[in-house]
mmCIF file of C-alpha atoms and ligand atoms in Angstrom:
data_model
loop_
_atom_site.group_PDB
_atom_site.id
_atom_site.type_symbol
_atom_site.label_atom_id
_atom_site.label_comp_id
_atom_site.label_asym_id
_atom_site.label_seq_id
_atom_site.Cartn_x
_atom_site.Cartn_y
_atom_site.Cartn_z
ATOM 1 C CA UNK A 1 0.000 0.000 0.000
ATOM 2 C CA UNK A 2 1.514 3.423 -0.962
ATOM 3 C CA UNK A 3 1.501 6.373 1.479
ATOM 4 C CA UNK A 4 0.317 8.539 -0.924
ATOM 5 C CA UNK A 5 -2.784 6.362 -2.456
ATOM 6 C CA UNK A 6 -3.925 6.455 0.863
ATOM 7 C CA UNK A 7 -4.843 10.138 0.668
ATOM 8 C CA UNK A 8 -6.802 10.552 -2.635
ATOM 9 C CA UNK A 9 -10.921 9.712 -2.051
ATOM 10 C CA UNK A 10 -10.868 6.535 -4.737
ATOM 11 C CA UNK A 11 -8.465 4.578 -2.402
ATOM 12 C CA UNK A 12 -9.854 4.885 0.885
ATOM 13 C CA UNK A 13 -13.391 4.189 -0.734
ATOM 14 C CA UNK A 14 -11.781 0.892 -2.465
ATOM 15 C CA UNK A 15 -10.386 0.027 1.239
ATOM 16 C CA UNK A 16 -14.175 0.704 3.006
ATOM 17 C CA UNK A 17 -15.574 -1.855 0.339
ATOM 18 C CA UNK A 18 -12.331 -4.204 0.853
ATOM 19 C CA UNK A 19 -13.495 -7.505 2.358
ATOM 20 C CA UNK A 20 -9.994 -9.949 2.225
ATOM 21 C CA UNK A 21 -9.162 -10.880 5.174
ATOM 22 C CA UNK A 22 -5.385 -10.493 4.222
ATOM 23 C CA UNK A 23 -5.795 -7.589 2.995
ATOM 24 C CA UNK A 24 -7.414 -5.913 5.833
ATOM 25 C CA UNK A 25 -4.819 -7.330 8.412
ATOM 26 C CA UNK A 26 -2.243 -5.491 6.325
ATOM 27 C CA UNK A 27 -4.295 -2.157 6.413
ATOM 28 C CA UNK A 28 -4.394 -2.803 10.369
ATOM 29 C CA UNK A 29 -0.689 -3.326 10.349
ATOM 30 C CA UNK A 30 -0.334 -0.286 9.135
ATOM 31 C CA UNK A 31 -2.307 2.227 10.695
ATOM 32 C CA UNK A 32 -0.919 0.560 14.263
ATOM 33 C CA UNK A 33 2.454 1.010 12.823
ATOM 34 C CA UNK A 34 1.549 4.483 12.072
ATOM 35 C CA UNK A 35 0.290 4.875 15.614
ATOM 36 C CA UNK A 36 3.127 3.900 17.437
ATOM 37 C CA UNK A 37 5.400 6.059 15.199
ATOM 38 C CA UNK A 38 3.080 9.054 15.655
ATOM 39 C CA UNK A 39 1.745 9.168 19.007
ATOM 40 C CA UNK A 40 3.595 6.581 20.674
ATOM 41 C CA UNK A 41 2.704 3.427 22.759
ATOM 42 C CA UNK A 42 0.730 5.684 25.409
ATOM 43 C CA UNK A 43 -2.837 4.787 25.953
ATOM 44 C CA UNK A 44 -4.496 8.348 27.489
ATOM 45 C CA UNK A 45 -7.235 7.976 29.382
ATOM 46 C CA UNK A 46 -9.744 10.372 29.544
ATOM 47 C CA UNK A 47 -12.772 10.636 32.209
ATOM 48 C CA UNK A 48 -15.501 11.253 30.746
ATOM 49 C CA UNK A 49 -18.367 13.312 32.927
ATOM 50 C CA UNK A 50 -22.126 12.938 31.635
ATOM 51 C CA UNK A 51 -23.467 16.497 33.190
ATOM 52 C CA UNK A 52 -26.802 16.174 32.147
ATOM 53 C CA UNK A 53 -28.821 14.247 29.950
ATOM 54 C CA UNK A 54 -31.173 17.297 29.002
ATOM 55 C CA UNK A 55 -31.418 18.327 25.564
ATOM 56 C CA UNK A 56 -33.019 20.990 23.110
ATOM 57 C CA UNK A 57 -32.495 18.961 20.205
ATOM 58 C CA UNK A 58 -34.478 16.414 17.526
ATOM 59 C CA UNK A 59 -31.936 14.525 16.535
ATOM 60 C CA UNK A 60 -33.227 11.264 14.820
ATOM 61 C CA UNK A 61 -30.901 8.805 16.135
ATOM 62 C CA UNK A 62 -30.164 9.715 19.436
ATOM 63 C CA UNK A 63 -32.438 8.357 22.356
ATOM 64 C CA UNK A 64 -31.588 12.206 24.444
ATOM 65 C CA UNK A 65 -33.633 14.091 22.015
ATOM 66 C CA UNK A 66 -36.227 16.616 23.356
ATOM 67 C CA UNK A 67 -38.905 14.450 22.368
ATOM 68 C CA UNK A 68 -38.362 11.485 24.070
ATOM 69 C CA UNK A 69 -40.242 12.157 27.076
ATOM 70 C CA UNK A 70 -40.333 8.842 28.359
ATOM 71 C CA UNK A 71 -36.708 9.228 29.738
ATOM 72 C CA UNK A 72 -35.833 11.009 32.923
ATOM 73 C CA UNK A 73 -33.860 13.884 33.180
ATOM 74 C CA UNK A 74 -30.897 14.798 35.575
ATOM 75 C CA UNK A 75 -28.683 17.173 35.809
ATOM 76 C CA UNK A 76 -25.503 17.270 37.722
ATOM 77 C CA UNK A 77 -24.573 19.873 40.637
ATOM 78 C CA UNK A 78 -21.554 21.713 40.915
ATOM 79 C CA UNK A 79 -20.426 19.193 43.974
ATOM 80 C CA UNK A 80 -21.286 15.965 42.027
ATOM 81 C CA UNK A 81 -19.152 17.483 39.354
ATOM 82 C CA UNK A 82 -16.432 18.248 41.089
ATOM 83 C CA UNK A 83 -16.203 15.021 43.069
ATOM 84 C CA UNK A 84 -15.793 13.390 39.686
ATOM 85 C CA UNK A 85 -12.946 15.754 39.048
ATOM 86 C CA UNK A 86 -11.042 14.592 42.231
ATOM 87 C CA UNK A 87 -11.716 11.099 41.316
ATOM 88 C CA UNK A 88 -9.885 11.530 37.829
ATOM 89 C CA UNK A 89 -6.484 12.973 39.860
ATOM 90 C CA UNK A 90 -6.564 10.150 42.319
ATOM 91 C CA UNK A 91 -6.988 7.757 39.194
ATOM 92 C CA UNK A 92 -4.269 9.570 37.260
ATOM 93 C CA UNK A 93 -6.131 10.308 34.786
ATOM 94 C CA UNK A 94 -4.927 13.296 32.833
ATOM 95 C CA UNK A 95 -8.223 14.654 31.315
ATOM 96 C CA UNK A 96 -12.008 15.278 32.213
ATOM 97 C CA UNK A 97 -14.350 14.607 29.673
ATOM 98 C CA UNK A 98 -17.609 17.434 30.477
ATOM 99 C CA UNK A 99 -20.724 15.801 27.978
ATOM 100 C CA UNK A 100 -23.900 16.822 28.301
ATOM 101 C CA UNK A 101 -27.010 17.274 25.513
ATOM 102 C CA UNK A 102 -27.754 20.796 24.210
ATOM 103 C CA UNK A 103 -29.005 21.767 27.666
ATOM 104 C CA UNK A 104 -29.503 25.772 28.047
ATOM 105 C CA UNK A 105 -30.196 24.823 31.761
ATOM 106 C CA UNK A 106 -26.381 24.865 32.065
ATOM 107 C CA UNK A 107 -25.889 28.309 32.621
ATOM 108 C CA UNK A 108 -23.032 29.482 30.571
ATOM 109 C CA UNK A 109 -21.400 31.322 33.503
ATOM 110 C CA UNK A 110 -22.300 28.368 35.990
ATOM 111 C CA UNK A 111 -20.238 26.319 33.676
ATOM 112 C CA UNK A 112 -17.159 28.882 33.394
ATOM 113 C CA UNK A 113 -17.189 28.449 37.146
ATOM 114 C CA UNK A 114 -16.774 25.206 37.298
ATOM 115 C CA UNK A 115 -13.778 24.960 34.285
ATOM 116 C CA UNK A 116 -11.880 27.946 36.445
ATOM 117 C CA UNK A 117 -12.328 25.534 39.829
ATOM 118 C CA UNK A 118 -11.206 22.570 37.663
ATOM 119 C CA UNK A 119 -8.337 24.360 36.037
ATOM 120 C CA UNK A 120 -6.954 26.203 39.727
ATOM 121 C CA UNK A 121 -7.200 23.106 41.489
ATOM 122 C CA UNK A 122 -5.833 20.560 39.506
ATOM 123 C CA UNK A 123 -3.604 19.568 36.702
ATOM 124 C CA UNK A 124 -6.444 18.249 34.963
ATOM 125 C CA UNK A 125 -7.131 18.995 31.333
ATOM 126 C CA UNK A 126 -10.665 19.914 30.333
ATOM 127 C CA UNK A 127 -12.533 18.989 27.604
ATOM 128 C CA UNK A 128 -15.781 20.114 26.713
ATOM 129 C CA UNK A 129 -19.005 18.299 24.960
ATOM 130 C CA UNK A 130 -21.835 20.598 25.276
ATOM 131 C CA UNK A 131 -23.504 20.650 21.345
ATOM 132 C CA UNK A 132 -23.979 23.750 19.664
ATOM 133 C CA UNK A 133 -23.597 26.784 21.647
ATOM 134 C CA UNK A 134 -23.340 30.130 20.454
ATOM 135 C CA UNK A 135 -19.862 31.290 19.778
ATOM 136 C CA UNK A 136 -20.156 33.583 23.014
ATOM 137 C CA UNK A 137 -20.408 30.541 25.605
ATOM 138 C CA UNK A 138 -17.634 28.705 23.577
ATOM 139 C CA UNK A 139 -15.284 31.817 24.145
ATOM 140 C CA UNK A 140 -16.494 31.954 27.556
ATOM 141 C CA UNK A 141 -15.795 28.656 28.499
ATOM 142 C CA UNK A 142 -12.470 28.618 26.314
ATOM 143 C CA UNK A 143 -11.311 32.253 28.865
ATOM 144 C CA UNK A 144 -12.251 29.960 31.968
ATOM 145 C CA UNK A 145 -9.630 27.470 30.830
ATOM 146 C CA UNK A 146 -10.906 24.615 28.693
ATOM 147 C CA UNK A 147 -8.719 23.233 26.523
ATOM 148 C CA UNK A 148 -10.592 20.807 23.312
ATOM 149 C CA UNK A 149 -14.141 21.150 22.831
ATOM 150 C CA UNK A 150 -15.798 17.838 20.700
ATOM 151 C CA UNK A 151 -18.773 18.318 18.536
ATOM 152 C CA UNK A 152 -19.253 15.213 15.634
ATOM 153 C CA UNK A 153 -20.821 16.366 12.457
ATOM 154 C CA UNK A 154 -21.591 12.851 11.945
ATOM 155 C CA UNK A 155 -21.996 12.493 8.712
ATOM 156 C CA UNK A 156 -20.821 15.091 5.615
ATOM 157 C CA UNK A 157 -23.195 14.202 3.222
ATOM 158 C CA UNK A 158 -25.705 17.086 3.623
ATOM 159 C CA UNK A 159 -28.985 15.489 2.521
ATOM 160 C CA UNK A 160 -28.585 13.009 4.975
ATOM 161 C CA UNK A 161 -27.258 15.375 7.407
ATOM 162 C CA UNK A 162 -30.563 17.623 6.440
ATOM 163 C CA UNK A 163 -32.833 14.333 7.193
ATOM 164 C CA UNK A 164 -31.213 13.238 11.104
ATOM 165 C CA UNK A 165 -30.572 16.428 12.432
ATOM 166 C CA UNK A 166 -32.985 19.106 12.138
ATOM 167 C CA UNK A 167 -31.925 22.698 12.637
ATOM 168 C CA UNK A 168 -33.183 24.728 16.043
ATOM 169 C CA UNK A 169 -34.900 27.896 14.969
ATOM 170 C CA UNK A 170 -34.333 29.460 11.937
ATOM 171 C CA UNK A 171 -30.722 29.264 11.481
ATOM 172 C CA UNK A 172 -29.270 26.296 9.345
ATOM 173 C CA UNK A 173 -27.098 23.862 11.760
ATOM 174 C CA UNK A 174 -23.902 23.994 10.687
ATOM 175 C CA UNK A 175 -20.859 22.215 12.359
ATOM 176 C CA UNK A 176 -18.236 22.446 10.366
ATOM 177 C CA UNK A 177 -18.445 26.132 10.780
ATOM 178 C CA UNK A 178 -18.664 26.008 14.612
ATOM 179 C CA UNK A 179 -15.480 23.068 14.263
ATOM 180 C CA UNK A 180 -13.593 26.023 12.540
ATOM 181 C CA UNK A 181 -14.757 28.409 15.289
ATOM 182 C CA UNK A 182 -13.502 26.748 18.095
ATOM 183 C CA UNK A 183 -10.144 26.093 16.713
ATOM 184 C CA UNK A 184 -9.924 30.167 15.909
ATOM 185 C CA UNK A 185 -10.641 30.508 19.838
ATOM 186 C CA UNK A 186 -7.405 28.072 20.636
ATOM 187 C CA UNK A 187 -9.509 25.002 21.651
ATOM 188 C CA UNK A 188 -8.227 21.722 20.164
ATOM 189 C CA UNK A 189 -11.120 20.557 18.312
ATOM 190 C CA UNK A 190 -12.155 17.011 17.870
ATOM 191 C CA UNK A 191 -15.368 15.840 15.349
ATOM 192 C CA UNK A 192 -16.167 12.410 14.119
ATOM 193 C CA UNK A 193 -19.201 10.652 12.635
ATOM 194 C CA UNK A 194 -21.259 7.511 12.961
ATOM 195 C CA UNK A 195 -20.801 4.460 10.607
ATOM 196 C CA UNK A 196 -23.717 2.708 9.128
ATOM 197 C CA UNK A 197 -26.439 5.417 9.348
ATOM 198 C CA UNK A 198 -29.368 3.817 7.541
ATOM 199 C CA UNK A 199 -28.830 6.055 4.278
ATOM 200 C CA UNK A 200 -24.926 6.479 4.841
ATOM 201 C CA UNK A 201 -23.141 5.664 1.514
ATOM 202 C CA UNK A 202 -19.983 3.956 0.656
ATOM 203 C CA UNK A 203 -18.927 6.911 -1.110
ATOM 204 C CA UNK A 204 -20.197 9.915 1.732
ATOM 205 C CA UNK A 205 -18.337 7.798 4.422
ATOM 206 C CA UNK A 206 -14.829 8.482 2.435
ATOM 207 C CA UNK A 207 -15.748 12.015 2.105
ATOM 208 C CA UNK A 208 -16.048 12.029 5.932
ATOM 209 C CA UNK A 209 -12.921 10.849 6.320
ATOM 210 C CA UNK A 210 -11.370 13.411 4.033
ATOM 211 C CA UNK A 211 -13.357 15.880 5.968
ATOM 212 C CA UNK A 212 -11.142 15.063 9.408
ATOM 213 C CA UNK A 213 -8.213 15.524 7.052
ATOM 214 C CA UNK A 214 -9.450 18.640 5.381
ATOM 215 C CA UNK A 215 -10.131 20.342 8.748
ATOM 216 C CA UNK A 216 -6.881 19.460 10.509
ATOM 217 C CA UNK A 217 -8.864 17.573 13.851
ATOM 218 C CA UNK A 218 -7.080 17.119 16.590
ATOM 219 C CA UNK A 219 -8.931 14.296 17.754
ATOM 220 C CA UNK A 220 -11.369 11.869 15.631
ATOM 221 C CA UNK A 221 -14.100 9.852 17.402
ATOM 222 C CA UNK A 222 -16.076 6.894 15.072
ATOM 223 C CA UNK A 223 -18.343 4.102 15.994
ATOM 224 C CA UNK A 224 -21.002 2.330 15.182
ATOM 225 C CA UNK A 225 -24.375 4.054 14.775
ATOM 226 C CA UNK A 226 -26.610 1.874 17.392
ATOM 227 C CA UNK A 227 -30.167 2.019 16.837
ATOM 228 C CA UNK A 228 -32.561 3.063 19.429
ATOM 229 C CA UNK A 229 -36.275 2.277 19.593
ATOM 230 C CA UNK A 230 -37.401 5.084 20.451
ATOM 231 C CA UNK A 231 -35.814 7.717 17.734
ATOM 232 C CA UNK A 232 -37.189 8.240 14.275
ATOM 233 C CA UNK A 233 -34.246 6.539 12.745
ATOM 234 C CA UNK A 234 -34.587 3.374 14.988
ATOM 235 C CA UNK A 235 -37.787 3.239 14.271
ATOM 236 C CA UNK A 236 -38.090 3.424 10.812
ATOM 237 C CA UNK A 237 -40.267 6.568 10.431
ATOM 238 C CA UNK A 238 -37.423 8.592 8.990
ATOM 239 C CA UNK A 239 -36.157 6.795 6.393
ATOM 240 C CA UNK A 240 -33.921 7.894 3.020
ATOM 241 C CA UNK A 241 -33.742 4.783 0.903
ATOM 242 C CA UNK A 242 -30.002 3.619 -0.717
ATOM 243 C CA UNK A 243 -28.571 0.942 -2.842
ATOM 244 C CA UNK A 244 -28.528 -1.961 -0.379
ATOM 245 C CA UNK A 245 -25.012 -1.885 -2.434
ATOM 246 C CA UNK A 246 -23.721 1.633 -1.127
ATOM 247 C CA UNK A 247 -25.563 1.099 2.463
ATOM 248 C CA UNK A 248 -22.974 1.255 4.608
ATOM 249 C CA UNK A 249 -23.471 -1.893 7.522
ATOM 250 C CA UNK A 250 -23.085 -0.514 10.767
ATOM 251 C CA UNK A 251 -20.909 -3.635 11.992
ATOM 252 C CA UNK A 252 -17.269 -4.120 13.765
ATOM 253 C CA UNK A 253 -15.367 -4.465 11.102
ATOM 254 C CA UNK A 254 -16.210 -1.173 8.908
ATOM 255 C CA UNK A 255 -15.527 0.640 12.456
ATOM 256 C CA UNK A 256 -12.197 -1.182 12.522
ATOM 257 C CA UNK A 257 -11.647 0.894 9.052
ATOM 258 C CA UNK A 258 -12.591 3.482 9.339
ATOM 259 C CA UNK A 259 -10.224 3.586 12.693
ATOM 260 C CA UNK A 260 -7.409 2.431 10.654
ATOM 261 C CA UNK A 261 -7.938 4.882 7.782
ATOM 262 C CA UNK A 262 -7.920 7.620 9.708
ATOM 263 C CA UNK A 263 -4.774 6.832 11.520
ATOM 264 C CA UNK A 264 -3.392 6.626 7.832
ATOM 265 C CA UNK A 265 -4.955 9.879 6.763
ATOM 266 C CA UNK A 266 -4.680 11.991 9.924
ATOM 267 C CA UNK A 267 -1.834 10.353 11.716
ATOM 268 C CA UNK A 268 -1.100 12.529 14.211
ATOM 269 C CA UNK A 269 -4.778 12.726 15.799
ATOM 270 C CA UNK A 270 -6.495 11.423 19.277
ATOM 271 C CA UNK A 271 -8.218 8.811 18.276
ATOM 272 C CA UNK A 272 -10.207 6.786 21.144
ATOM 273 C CA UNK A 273 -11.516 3.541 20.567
ATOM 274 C CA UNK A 274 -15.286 4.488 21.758
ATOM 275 C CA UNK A 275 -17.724 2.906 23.892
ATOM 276 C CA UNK A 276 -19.714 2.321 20.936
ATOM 277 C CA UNK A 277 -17.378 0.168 19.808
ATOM 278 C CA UNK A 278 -17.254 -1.840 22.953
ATOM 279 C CA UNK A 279 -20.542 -2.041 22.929
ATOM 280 C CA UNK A 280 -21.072 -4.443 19.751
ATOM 281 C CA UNK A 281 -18.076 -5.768 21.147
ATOM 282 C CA UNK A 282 -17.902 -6.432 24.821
ATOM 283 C CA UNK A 283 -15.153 -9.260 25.070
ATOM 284 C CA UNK A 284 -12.641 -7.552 23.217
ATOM 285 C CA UNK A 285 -13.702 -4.329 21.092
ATOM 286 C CA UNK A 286 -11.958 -1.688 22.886
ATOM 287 C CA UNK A 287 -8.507 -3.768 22.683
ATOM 288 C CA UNK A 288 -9.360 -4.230 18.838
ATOM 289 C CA UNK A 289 -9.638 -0.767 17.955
ATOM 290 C CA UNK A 290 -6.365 0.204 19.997
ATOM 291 C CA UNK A 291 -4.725 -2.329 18.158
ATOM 292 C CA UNK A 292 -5.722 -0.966 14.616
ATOM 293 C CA UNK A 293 -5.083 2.856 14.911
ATOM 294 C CA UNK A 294 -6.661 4.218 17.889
ATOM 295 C CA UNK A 295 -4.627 5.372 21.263
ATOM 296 C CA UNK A 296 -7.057 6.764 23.369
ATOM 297 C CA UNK A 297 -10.441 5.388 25.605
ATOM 298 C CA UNK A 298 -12.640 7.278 27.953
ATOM 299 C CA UNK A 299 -13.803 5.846 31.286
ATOM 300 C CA UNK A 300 -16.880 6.813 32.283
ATOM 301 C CA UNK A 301 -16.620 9.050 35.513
ATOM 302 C CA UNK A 302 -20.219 9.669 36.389
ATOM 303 C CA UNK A 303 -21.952 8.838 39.725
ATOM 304 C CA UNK A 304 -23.404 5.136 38.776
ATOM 305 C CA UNK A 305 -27.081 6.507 39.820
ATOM 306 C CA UNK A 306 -27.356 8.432 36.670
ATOM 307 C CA UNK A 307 -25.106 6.432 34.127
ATOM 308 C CA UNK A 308 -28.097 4.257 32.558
ATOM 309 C CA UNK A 309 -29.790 7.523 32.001
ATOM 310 C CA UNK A 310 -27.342 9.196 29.439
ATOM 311 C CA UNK A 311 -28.991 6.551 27.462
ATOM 312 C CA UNK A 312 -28.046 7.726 23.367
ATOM 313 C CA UNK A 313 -28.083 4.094 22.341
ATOM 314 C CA UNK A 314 -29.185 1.267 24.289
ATOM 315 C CA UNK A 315 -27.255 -1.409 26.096
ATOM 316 C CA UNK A 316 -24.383 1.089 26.130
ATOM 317 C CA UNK A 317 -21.031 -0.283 28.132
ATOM 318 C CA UNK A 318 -20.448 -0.307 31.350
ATOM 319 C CA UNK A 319 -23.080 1.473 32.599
ATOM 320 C CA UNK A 320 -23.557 -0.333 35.729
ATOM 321 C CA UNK A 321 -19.688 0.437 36.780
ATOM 322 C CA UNK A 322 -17.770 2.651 38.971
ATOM 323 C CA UNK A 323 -15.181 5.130 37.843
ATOM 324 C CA UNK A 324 -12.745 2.562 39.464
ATOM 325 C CA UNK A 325 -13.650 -0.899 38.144
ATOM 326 C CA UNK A 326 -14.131 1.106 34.896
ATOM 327 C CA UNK A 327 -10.437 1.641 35.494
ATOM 328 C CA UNK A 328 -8.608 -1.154 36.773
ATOM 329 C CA UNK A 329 -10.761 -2.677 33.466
ATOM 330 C CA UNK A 330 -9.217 -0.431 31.267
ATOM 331 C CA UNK A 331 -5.779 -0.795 32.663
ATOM 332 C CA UNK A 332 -5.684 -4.373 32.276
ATOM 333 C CA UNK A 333 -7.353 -4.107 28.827
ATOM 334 C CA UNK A 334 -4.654 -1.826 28.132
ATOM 335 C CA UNK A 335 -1.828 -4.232 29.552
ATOM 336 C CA UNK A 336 -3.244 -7.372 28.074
ATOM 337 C CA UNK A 337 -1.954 -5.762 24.429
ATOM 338 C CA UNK A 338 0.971 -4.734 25.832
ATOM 339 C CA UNK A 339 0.756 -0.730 25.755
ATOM 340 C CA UNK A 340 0.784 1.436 28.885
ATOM 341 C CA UNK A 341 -1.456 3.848 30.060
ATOM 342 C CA UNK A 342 0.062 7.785 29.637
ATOM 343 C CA UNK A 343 0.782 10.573 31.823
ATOM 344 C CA UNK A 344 -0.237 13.876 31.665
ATOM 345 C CA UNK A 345 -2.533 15.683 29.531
ATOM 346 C CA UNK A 346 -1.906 13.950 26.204
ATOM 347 C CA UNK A 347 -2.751 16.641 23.922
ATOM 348 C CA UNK A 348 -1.968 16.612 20.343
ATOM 349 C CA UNK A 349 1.423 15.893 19.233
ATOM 350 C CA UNK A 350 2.834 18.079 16.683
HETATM 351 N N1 5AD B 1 -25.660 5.257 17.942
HETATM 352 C C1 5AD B 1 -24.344 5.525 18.000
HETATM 353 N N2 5AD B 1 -23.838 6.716 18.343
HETATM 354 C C2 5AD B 1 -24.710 7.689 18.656
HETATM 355 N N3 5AD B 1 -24.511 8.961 19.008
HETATM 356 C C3 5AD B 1 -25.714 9.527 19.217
HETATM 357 N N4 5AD B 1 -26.695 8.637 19.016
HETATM 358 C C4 5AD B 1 -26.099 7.485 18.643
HETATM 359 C C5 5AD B 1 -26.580 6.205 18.261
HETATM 360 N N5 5AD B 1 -27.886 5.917 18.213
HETATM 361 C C6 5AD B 1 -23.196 9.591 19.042
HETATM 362 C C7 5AD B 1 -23.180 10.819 18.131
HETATM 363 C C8 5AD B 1 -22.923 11.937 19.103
HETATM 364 C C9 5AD B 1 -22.190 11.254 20.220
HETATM 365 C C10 5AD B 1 -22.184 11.989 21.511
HETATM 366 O O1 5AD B 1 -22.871 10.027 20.339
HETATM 367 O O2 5AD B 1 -22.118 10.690 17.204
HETATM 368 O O3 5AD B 1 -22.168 12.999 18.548
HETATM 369 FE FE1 FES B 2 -15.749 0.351 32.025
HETATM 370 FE FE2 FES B 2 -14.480 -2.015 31.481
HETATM 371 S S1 FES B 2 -14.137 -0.044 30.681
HETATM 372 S S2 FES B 2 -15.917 -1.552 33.020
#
């Protein structure tokens, strides 16, 4: 495989469709080769903090959405938040996931507040998940100290975009925009997508990956789009009919991939191997996808009485653990293929 094929659209769309087994363990050797070169050995762990599970949004695959009235709502308090903080130093871990849905209820100031505390008190790094603000809360939030900001645009291909993600108000949604935004205000910015959409092609799933190259991400998060009962899109009502034979499948193996391609294409990127990917593959997914590209994974940090309640997909991992069997998990994972876990705040390598 030349390094340069690797970069032009054709070739990583003839790798998606590649099924050989031979071939695809020499795409994997690669992109873990790359890895190692690139970002080193290092597994970072980063502990991630579901603040609320509130949301203003429709989106049509995620089981959060505003609509979905069936599922209770919590919020975390300032305390609860920064216990979870304190738990990530005496774990070691180096970063502090803040997710949350699009939830106006967390005050931008509040917020600042809490990043300032975070930041004073700790060596932590901060990273923020909070959906689309408006450009003034991300610059507030990035002046109180937060360092990456993640928002996925989840798919590039704007029709099918257009059908799973309705805008709020008037104003079109646009991420990419708000991707370019935040790295103007000095956040690192990390995007991703989903993979096997109902409606997601072959051919808009290698634009998305030359979309992470095109907008220089610091950190790329893909796995497997999970259906959920009780969203349009799980449940068949919204619906944009493809080619069985450009449907992308939303199984382990085109997440392995699309891990590995964009190791090859972006190779100096965080890229965790997501709980979504664990979650299709409980023995041993996690492992997999650290061993084809990725070199980060995100323990879950928040208080066990709310963790089944952040409920995006169903049946999500490990949501009935505690930040530290969640670790010592991880760390043996992470031993068991012979890497170490890193130190510090693992930001992006140059
Ligand atoms: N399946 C898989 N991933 C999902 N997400 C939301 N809903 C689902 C689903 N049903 C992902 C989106 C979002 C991230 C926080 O979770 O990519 O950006
Ligand atoms: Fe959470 Fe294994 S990673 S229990």
């Amino acid at each position: 495989m030349s390094e340069t094929n690797i970069f032009d659209k054709a070739e990583i769309l003839k790798w998606l469709r590649e099924e050989d087994p031979q071939a695809l363990s020499e795409l994997y050797a690669e992109a873990d080769g790359r890895r190692r070169q690139t970002v080193g050995d290092a597994v970072h762990l980063r502990g991630l903090i579901e603040i609320s599970n509130y949301c203003v949004r429709e989106c049509g695959y995620c089981g959060l959405r505003a609509s979905h009235r069936d599922l209770k709502r919590y919020r975390l308090s300032r305390e609860e938040i920064l216990g979870c903080a304190t738990e990530a130093v005496t774990l070691g871990y180096g970063t502090v996931v803040m997710q949350a849905g699009e939830d106006y209820g967390i005050r931008t100031e509040w917020l600042a507040k809490i990043v300032r505390r975070i930041k004073q008190e700790t060596p932590l790094a901060v990273t923020l998940s909070m959906g689309e603000r408006p450009v003034e809360d991300l610059r507030t939030w990035r002046e109180a100290g937060a360092d990456r900001y993640l928002l996925r645009f989840e798919t590039s291909d704007p029709a099918l975009y257009a059908l799973i993600h309705p805008p709020r108000g008037a104003a079109p949604s646009d991420r990419i925009a708000i991707l370019k935004t935040l790295k103007q205000l000095g956040y690192e910015a990390g995007s991703g997508v989903m993979i096997g959409i109902p409606g997601q092609t072959f051919e808009s799933l290698a634009a998305d990956i030359e979309m992470f190259r095109r907008l220089n991400l610091d950190m790329i998060g893909v796995g497997p789009y999970i259906s959920h009962p009780a969203t349009p899109l799980g449940s068949g009502l919204w619906r944009r009919n493809v080619d069985a034979s450009a449907q992308v499948p939303n199984t382990e193996e085109m997440v392995y991939k699309v891990v590995a391609l964009t190791r090859l294409v972006c190779p100096n990127a965080n890229i965790p191997s997501t709980t979504a990917l664990a979650t299709i593959n409980l023995r041993n997914g996690r492992e997999l996808g650290l061993e084809r590209g990725a070199n980060v994974v995100m323990p879950n940090l928040t208080p066990v009485v709310y963790r089944s309640l952040y409920e995006i997909y169903p049946s999500k991992a490990c949501i009935f653990e505690t930040a530290s069997t969640c670790y010592s998990c991880l760390n043996q994972r992470i031993a068991s293929i012979g890497r170490s876990v890193g130190s510090g705040p693992g930001g992006r390598v140059q």
